[in-house]
Amino acid sequence: MQWLEGNRIQIDPPKRPKRITGTRFPTVLGINPWATPFEAWCAITRTYEDPFVDNKYTIAGKAIEPKVIDYLNKIYFRETLKTPTDIYGKDYFKKTYGNFFPNIKVFGGMWDALYFKNGEVEAVIEIKTTKRVEDWADGAPEFYALQAALYAYNLGVDRVVMSVSFLEEKDYIDPEAFVPSATNTTVEMLKISERFPQFDRHIERALSFWEDYVLTGISPPYDEQKDAVILNELRKQTVVANKGIDELIAEGEMLRQQVEEVKATIKKPEKRLKEIIAQVRSYSMDKFGENDDQVVIEGPAYDWILSKSIGTEIDKEALEADGLLDKYSKETESYRFTQKIRKTRGQE
């Protein structure tokens, strides 16, 4: 990996890049308020991606989605909706590798449900859960509408049904108890041709992103603040050690473990020793005369010595006040070598 000018990085072009999914689609277009195009590029090129970890929001979404599908079937579609399980069977994620569009280049992803009419797909169903009612005050936000629009485009249909359930804290605590109704779930019917009359331009921009950044291995510009977490990870260099270093590291780790075990047994006496040293030092300070260089207290085995030394220090505040601090300051470089226990996924 090389760091280029203009806040870009370059990698070897990936042999098997990930697809531009519904979530990544608005992200590469710069329409995701929570992620950047650089972050999407890192995921697509397999350069870096945060491991997926379930949280209360994703857990609630998974539990409530089938409830919403049953609700939509009963109220709106008369049992005509089909879920991924209906079409691909159980374990559909493993069977499809998380992509319901294997014959389409560049774009991929998974829809939530499909509406069939006369045996043909008529609309894509997109199901969301949120506690942010204000985001949906004017209908489906563009970020979410574009996700569903991509899947409709891939399927060659014009209609999208956006369902959003507004949750309270109790619903995140016990999502199984949630019951979709007209008071907590809103349904919006969209036509891609009306909501996004120039949708092809979005597709063209996404394809340009693919050609300019994914296929070349050269990233879009990153943002030092918005992409700080990813950049921090990318700037950590992992060295592939040779056999000799491997043996030294193995021995070093064994010895370090032994040292840590010994340290654990002396924590209490070490703490007490620090307390005693502080008290003896305080006592010695009281005995220090104006003309003394040392105070020595003889113990059974050690001399306890408090020494005074005369030195000089730079008055940085005075230099800065005289305008000389920057003139006589220079950049320094230092290295700190540490060993830190590597956490496994189960420990995180």
Short mmCIF file of C-alpha atoms in Angstrom, two decimals:
data_model
loop_
_atom_site.label_atom_id
_atom_site.label_comp_id
_atom_site.label_asym_id
_atom_site.label_seq_id
_atom_site.Cartn_x
_atom_site.Cartn_y
_atom_site.Cartn_z
CA MET A 1 0.00 0.00 0.00
CA GLN A 2 1.30 3.43 -0.96
CA TRP A 3 0.27 6.81 0.40
CA LEU A 4 -0.22 9.29 -2.42
CA GLU A 5 -0.57 13.04 -2.59
CA GLY A 6 -4.07 14.46 -2.47
CA ASN A 7 -5.13 12.26 0.48
CA ARG A 8 -5.25 9.05 -1.51
CA ILE A 9 -3.80 5.58 -1.15
CA GLN A 10 -2.93 2.98 -3.76
CA ILE A 11 -3.16 -0.78 -3.51
CA ASP A 12 -2.85 -3.62 -5.98
CA PRO A 13 -6.23 -3.75 -7.78
CA PRO A 14 -8.33 -6.43 -6.05
CA LYS A 15 -8.89 -9.66 -7.98
CA ARG A 16 -12.31 -10.20 -6.37
CA PRO A 17 -13.75 -6.87 -5.24
CA LYS A 18 -16.99 -6.83 -3.30
CA ARG A 19 -20.14 -5.57 -5.01
CA ILE A 20 -21.71 -2.15 -4.71
CA THR A 21 -24.69 -3.10 -2.56
CA GLY A 22 -27.72 -1.04 -1.63
CA THR A 23 -25.94 0.49 1.37
CA ARG A 24 -22.72 1.16 -0.53
CA PHE A 25 -24.56 2.64 -3.54
CA PRO A 26 -25.53 5.99 -1.94
CA THR A 27 -22.23 5.94 -0.03
CA VAL A 28 -20.08 5.95 -3.17
CA LEU A 29 -22.31 8.77 -4.44
CA GLY A 30 -21.50 10.78 -1.30
CA ILE A 31 -25.11 10.65 -0.01
CA ASN A 32 -24.52 8.61 3.16
CA PRO A 33 -24.47 10.86 6.26
CA TRP A 34 -22.71 8.15 8.29
CA ALA A 35 -19.99 6.90 5.91
CA THR A 36 -17.65 8.27 3.24
CA PRO A 37 -16.84 7.13 -0.31
CA PHE A 38 -13.35 6.29 0.96
CA GLU A 39 -14.85 3.97 3.58
CA ALA A 40 -16.94 2.27 0.89
CA TRP A 41 -13.84 1.90 -1.32
CA CYS A 42 -11.93 0.26 1.54
CA ALA A 43 -14.73 -2.27 1.99
CA ILE A 44 -15.21 -2.97 -1.73
CA THR A 45 -11.48 -3.46 -2.34
CA ARG A 46 -11.12 -5.50 0.86
CA THR A 47 -8.55 -2.97 2.11
CA TYR A 48 -10.29 -2.53 5.46
CA GLU A 49 -13.74 -3.08 6.90
CA ASP A 50 -14.93 -3.10 10.49
CA PRO A 51 -16.00 -6.61 11.52
CA PHE A 52 -19.77 -6.83 11.80
CA VAL A 53 -20.97 -6.91 15.39
CA ASP A 54 -24.64 -7.11 16.29
CA ASN A 55 -26.01 -4.33 18.48
CA LYS A 56 -29.43 -3.52 19.88
CA TYR A 57 -30.46 -1.84 16.62
CA THR A 58 -29.53 -4.73 14.32
CA ILE A 59 -30.95 -7.30 16.74
CA ALA A 60 -34.26 -5.42 16.89
CA GLY A 61 -34.33 -5.06 13.10
CA LYS A 62 -33.87 -8.79 12.55
CA ALA A 63 -36.57 -9.67 15.06
CA ILE A 64 -39.11 -7.15 13.76
CA GLU A 65 -38.64 -7.57 9.99
CA PRO A 66 -40.67 -10.82 9.69
CA LYS A 67 -43.40 -9.24 11.81
CA VAL A 68 -43.58 -6.32 9.38
CA ILE A 69 -43.71 -8.65 6.38
CA ASP A 70 -46.65 -10.51 7.93
CA TYR A 71 -48.31 -7.14 8.65
CA LEU A 72 -47.81 -5.94 5.05
CA ASN A 73 -49.10 -9.23 3.66
CA LYS A 74 -52.22 -9.00 5.76
CA ILE A 75 -53.03 -5.30 5.31
CA TYR A 76 -51.71 -4.44 1.85
CA PHE A 77 -50.69 -7.37 -0.32
CA ARG A 78 -52.96 -10.32 0.49
CA GLU A 79 -50.21 -12.88 1.03
CA THR A 80 -48.31 -12.08 -2.19
CA LEU A 81 -44.99 -11.01 -0.66
CA LYS A 82 -42.07 -13.39 -0.88
CA THR A 83 -39.11 -13.36 1.46
CA PRO A 84 -35.57 -14.57 0.69
CA THR A 85 -36.43 -17.80 2.51
CA ASP A 86 -39.46 -18.30 0.22
CA ILE A 87 -37.26 -18.06 -2.87
CA TYR A 88 -33.86 -19.44 -1.79
CA GLY A 89 -34.84 -21.62 1.20
CA LYS A 90 -33.26 -21.72 4.63
CA ASP A 91 -29.69 -20.48 5.05
CA TYR A 92 -30.22 -18.27 2.01
CA PHE A 93 -27.24 -16.08 2.95
CA LYS A 94 -24.84 -19.01 2.67
CA LYS A 95 -26.46 -20.21 -0.54
CA THR A 96 -26.25 -16.82 -2.22
CA TYR A 97 -23.10 -15.49 -0.51
CA GLY A 98 -25.14 -12.42 0.40
CA ASN A 99 -25.86 -11.48 -3.22
CA PHE A 100 -29.23 -11.95 -4.94
CA PHE A 101 -27.91 -10.62 -8.28
CA PRO A 102 -25.07 -12.95 -9.30
CA ASN A 103 -25.54 -12.27 -13.04
CA ILE A 104 -25.21 -8.49 -12.71
CA LYS A 105 -21.75 -6.96 -12.78
CA VAL A 106 -20.62 -4.42 -10.19
CA PHE A 107 -23.94 -4.17 -8.31
CA GLY A 108 -25.29 -6.65 -5.76
CA GLY A 109 -26.93 -7.00 -2.37
CA MET A 110 -30.07 -8.45 -0.79
CA TRP A 111 -33.63 -7.15 -0.85
CA ASP A 112 -35.97 -7.64 2.15
CA ALA A 113 -39.01 -8.93 0.24
CA LEU A 114 -40.63 -8.86 -3.22
CA TYR A 115 -44.19 -8.19 -4.32
CA PHE A 116 -45.35 -10.50 -7.10
CA LYS A 117 -48.25 -9.89 -9.47
CA ASN A 118 -49.30 -12.48 -12.07
CA GLY A 119 -46.14 -14.41 -11.33
CA GLU A 120 -43.82 -11.47 -12.02
CA VAL A 121 -41.93 -9.19 -9.66
CA GLU A 122 -43.91 -5.98 -9.38
CA ALA A 123 -42.13 -4.13 -6.54
CA VAL A 124 -39.22 -4.29 -4.12
CA ILE A 125 -40.04 -4.13 -0.41
CA GLU A 126 -37.55 -2.30 1.80
CA ILE A 127 -38.09 -2.57 5.58
CA LYS A 128 -36.51 -0.23 8.08
CA THR A 129 -36.69 0.28 11.85
CA THR A 130 -35.62 3.48 13.59
CA LYS A 131 -36.11 5.67 16.63
CA ARG A 132 -35.43 8.82 14.61
CA VAL A 133 -38.95 9.85 13.60
CA GLU A 134 -37.69 13.27 12.49
CA ASP A 135 -35.63 11.75 9.65
CA TRP A 136 -38.82 10.47 8.00
CA ALA A 137 -40.97 13.59 8.44
CA ASP A 138 -40.90 14.26 4.68
CA GLY A 139 -41.02 10.64 3.57
CA ALA A 140 -38.22 8.17 2.97
CA PRO A 141 -34.78 9.83 3.21
CA GLU A 142 -32.80 9.80 -0.03
CA PHE A 143 -30.15 7.51 1.46
CA TYR A 144 -32.69 4.74 2.13
CA ALA A 145 -34.75 5.32 -1.00
CA LEU A 146 -31.64 4.89 -3.16
CA GLN A 147 -30.89 1.52 -1.55
CA ALA A 148 -34.26 0.14 -2.60
CA ALA A 149 -34.06 1.91 -5.96
CA LEU A 150 -30.85 0.03 -6.80
CA TYR A 151 -32.53 -3.33 -6.17
CA ALA A 152 -35.54 -2.28 -8.25
CA TYR A 153 -33.16 -1.25 -11.03
CA ASN A 154 -31.38 -4.61 -10.86
CA LEU A 155 -34.73 -6.40 -11.14
CA GLY A 156 -36.01 -4.14 -13.91
CA VAL A 157 -39.04 -2.83 -12.00
CA ASP A 158 -40.14 0.72 -11.23
CA ARG A 159 -41.94 0.32 -7.90
CA VAL A 160 -40.57 0.35 -4.39
CA VAL A 161 -42.48 -0.03 -1.13
CA MET A 162 -40.73 1.59 1.82
CA SER A 163 -41.86 0.43 5.26
CA VAL A 164 -40.49 2.05 8.41
CA SER A 165 -41.35 1.10 11.97
CA PHE A 166 -40.69 3.69 14.65
CA LEU A 167 -39.38 2.06 17.80
CA GLU A 168 -39.24 3.15 21.42
CA GLU A 169 -36.57 2.10 23.89
CA LYS A 170 -38.78 -0.71 25.19
CA ASP A 171 -38.87 -2.18 21.66
CA TYR A 172 -35.08 -2.47 21.63
CA ILE A 173 -35.17 -4.14 25.03
CA ASP A 174 -37.82 -6.65 23.94
CA PRO A 175 -38.22 -6.59 20.12
CA GLU A 176 -40.18 -9.85 20.16
CA ALA A 177 -43.03 -8.01 21.86
CA PHE A 178 -43.31 -5.41 19.08
CA VAL A 179 -46.57 -5.51 17.10
CA PRO A 180 -46.64 -3.52 13.82
CA SER A 181 -49.67 -1.27 13.44
CA ALA A 182 -50.81 1.90 11.72
CA THR A 183 -49.62 3.90 14.74
CA ASN A 184 -46.00 2.72 14.68
CA THR A 185 -45.40 1.63 11.06
CA THR A 186 -45.59 3.81 7.96
CA VAL A 187 -45.74 2.51 4.39
CA GLU A 188 -44.74 4.63 1.39
CA MET A 189 -45.22 3.62 -2.25
CA LEU A 190 -42.56 4.99 -4.61
CA LYS A 191 -41.90 4.96 -8.31
CA ILE A 192 -38.25 5.18 -9.24
CA SER A 193 -39.11 7.09 -12.41
CA GLU A 194 -40.82 9.78 -10.30
CA ARG A 195 -38.56 9.92 -7.21
CA PHE A 196 -35.35 9.69 -9.26
CA PRO A 197 -36.18 10.76 -12.84
CA GLN A 198 -32.46 10.78 -13.68
CA PHE A 199 -31.61 7.58 -11.87
CA ASP A 200 -29.39 6.44 -14.75
CA ARG A 201 -26.99 9.25 -13.84
CA HIS A 202 -26.61 7.78 -10.37
CA ILE A 203 -25.82 4.44 -11.99
CA GLU A 204 -23.28 6.07 -14.30
CA ARG A 205 -21.58 7.82 -11.36
CA ALA A 206 -21.37 4.54 -9.44
CA LEU A 207 -19.88 2.79 -12.49
CA SER A 208 -17.35 5.61 -12.85
CA PHE A 209 -16.42 5.13 -9.18
CA TRP A 210 -15.86 1.45 -9.95
CA GLU A 211 -13.66 2.15 -12.96
CA ASP A 212 -11.74 5.08 -11.49
CA TYR A 213 -11.11 3.71 -8.02
CA VAL A 214 -11.89 0.00 -7.63
CA LEU A 215 -10.32 -1.28 -10.85
CA THR A 216 -7.27 0.98 -10.54
CA GLY A 217 -6.66 0.37 -6.83
CA ILE A 218 -6.34 4.13 -6.29
CA SER A 219 -8.69 5.40 -3.60
CA PRO A 220 -10.96 8.42 -3.66
CA PRO A 221 -9.70 11.20 -1.36
CA TYR A 222 -9.95 10.43 2.32
CA ASP A 223 -10.92 12.84 5.09
CA GLU A 224 -8.52 12.92 8.05
CA GLN A 225 -11.39 13.51 10.48
CA LYS A 226 -14.28 11.50 9.03
CA ASP A 227 -12.03 8.56 8.12
CA ALA A 228 -9.80 8.81 11.21
CA VAL A 229 -10.58 5.32 12.55
CA ILE A 230 -9.81 3.61 9.23
CA LEU A 231 -6.69 5.68 8.63
CA ASN A 232 -5.39 4.78 12.07
CA GLU A 233 -5.72 1.08 11.22
CA LEU A 234 -4.16 1.45 7.77
CA ARG A 235 -1.17 3.31 9.20
CA LYS A 236 -0.28 0.37 11.42
CA GLN A 237 2.34 -1.61 9.55
CA THR A 238 2.26 -5.35 10.13
CA VAL A 239 5.65 -6.95 9.44
CA VAL A 240 5.85 -10.52 8.15
CA ALA A 241 8.63 -12.01 10.25
CA ASN A 242 11.22 -14.53 9.02
CA LYS A 243 11.97 -17.81 10.76
CA GLY A 244 14.73 -16.42 13.00
CA ILE A 245 12.53 -13.55 14.18
CA ASP A 246 9.64 -15.97 14.71
CA GLU A 247 11.79 -18.00 17.12
CA LEU A 248 12.93 -14.88 18.99
CA ILE A 249 9.36 -13.61 19.28
CA ALA A 250 8.12 -17.00 20.52
CA GLU A 251 10.86 -17.08 23.19
CA GLY A 252 10.25 -13.43 24.06
CA GLU A 253 6.53 -13.97 24.52
CA MET A 254 7.15 -17.00 26.76
CA LEU A 255 9.57 -15.00 28.92
CA ARG A 256 7.22 -12.01 29.01
CA GLN A 257 4.42 -14.27 30.24
CA GLN A 258 6.68 -15.59 32.99
CA VAL A 259 7.63 -12.03 33.99
CA GLU A 260 3.97 -10.97 34.10
CA GLU A 261 3.15 -13.95 36.31
CA VAL A 262 5.92 -12.99 38.74
CA LYS A 263 4.83 -9.34 38.72
CA ALA A 264 1.31 -10.39 39.66
CA THR A 265 2.64 -12.05 42.83
CA ILE A 266 4.53 -8.93 44.01
CA LYS A 267 1.90 -6.25 43.43
CA LYS A 268 1.07 -5.83 47.14
CA PRO A 269 4.69 -5.67 48.42
CA GLU A 270 5.57 -3.40 45.47
CA LYS A 271 2.75 -1.02 46.40
CA ARG A 272 3.81 -1.05 50.05
CA LEU A 273 7.44 -0.39 49.05
CA LYS A 274 6.38 2.71 47.10
CA GLU A 275 4.52 3.98 50.14
CA ILE A 276 7.58 3.44 52.38
CA ILE A 277 9.93 5.13 49.89
CA ALA A 278 7.62 8.15 49.75
CA GLN A 279 7.54 8.44 53.55
CA VAL A 280 11.34 8.05 53.92
CA ARG A 281 11.90 10.59 51.14
CA SER A 282 9.59 13.05 52.88
CA TYR A 283 11.49 12.50 56.15
CA SER A 284 14.82 13.05 54.34
CA MET A 285 13.58 16.28 52.77
CA ASP A 286 12.82 17.62 56.26
CA LYS A 287 16.40 16.85 57.32
CA PHE A 288 17.98 18.54 54.28
CA GLY A 289 20.10 21.52 55.37
CA GLU A 290 20.70 24.63 53.26
CA ASN A 291 24.29 23.63 52.48
CA ASP A 292 23.72 19.85 52.22
CA ASP A 293 24.20 17.91 48.98
CA GLN A 294 22.98 14.61 50.38
CA VAL A 295 21.03 13.11 53.24
CA VAL A 296 21.96 9.49 53.96
CA ILE A 297 20.01 7.13 56.20
CA GLU A 298 21.78 3.85 56.83
CA GLY A 299 19.61 0.77 56.81
CA PRO A 300 20.55 -2.86 57.57
CA ALA A 301 21.32 -3.57 53.90
CA TYR A 302 20.86 -0.33 51.94
CA ASP A 303 21.85 3.31 52.18
CA TRP A 304 18.75 5.43 51.64
CA ILE A 305 20.09 8.51 49.89
CA LEU A 306 18.41 11.75 48.92
CA SER A 307 20.67 13.80 46.63
CA LYS A 308 20.39 17.35 45.36
CA SER A 309 21.66 18.37 41.94
CA ILE A 310 21.81 21.78 40.34
CA GLY A 311 20.84 22.11 36.70
CA THR A 312 19.23 24.46 34.24
CA GLU A 313 16.00 24.35 32.34
CA ILE A 314 14.67 26.30 29.40
CA ASP A 315 11.98 28.85 30.12
CA LYS A 316 9.71 28.12 27.15
CA GLU A 317 7.14 30.72 28.17
CA ALA A 318 9.81 33.46 28.13
CA LEU A 319 11.13 32.32 24.76
CA GLU A 320 7.63 32.30 23.34
CA ALA A 321 6.97 35.79 24.73
CA ASP A 322 10.16 37.03 23.00
CA GLY A 323 9.14 35.35 19.75
CA LEU A 324 12.12 32.98 19.80
CA LEU A 325 10.51 29.63 20.65
CA ASP A 326 9.54 28.72 17.07
CA LYS A 327 12.88 29.95 15.73
CA TYR A 328 14.91 27.61 17.90
CA SER A 329 12.52 24.68 17.93
CA LYS A 330 13.00 21.69 15.66
CA GLU A 331 10.98 18.60 14.89
CA THR A 332 12.25 15.43 16.54
CA GLU A 333 11.48 11.81 15.83
CA SER A 334 11.35 9.07 18.44
CA TYR A 335 10.35 5.42 18.52
CA ARG A 336 8.64 3.46 21.29
CA PHE A 337 8.70 -0.33 21.08
CA THR A 338 6.03 -2.18 23.08
CA GLN A 339 4.41 -5.58 23.22
CA LYS A 340 0.64 -5.65 23.65
CA ILE A 341 -1.50 -8.74 24.07
CA ARG A 342 -3.44 -9.29 20.86
CA LYS A 343 -7.18 -9.66 21.49
CA THR A 344 -9.11 -12.43 19.79
CA ARG A 345 -12.59 -11.78 18.41
CA GLY A 346 -14.13 -13.54 21.39
CA GLN A 347 -12.37 -11.17 23.81
CA GLU A 348 -13.60 -7.98 22.15
#
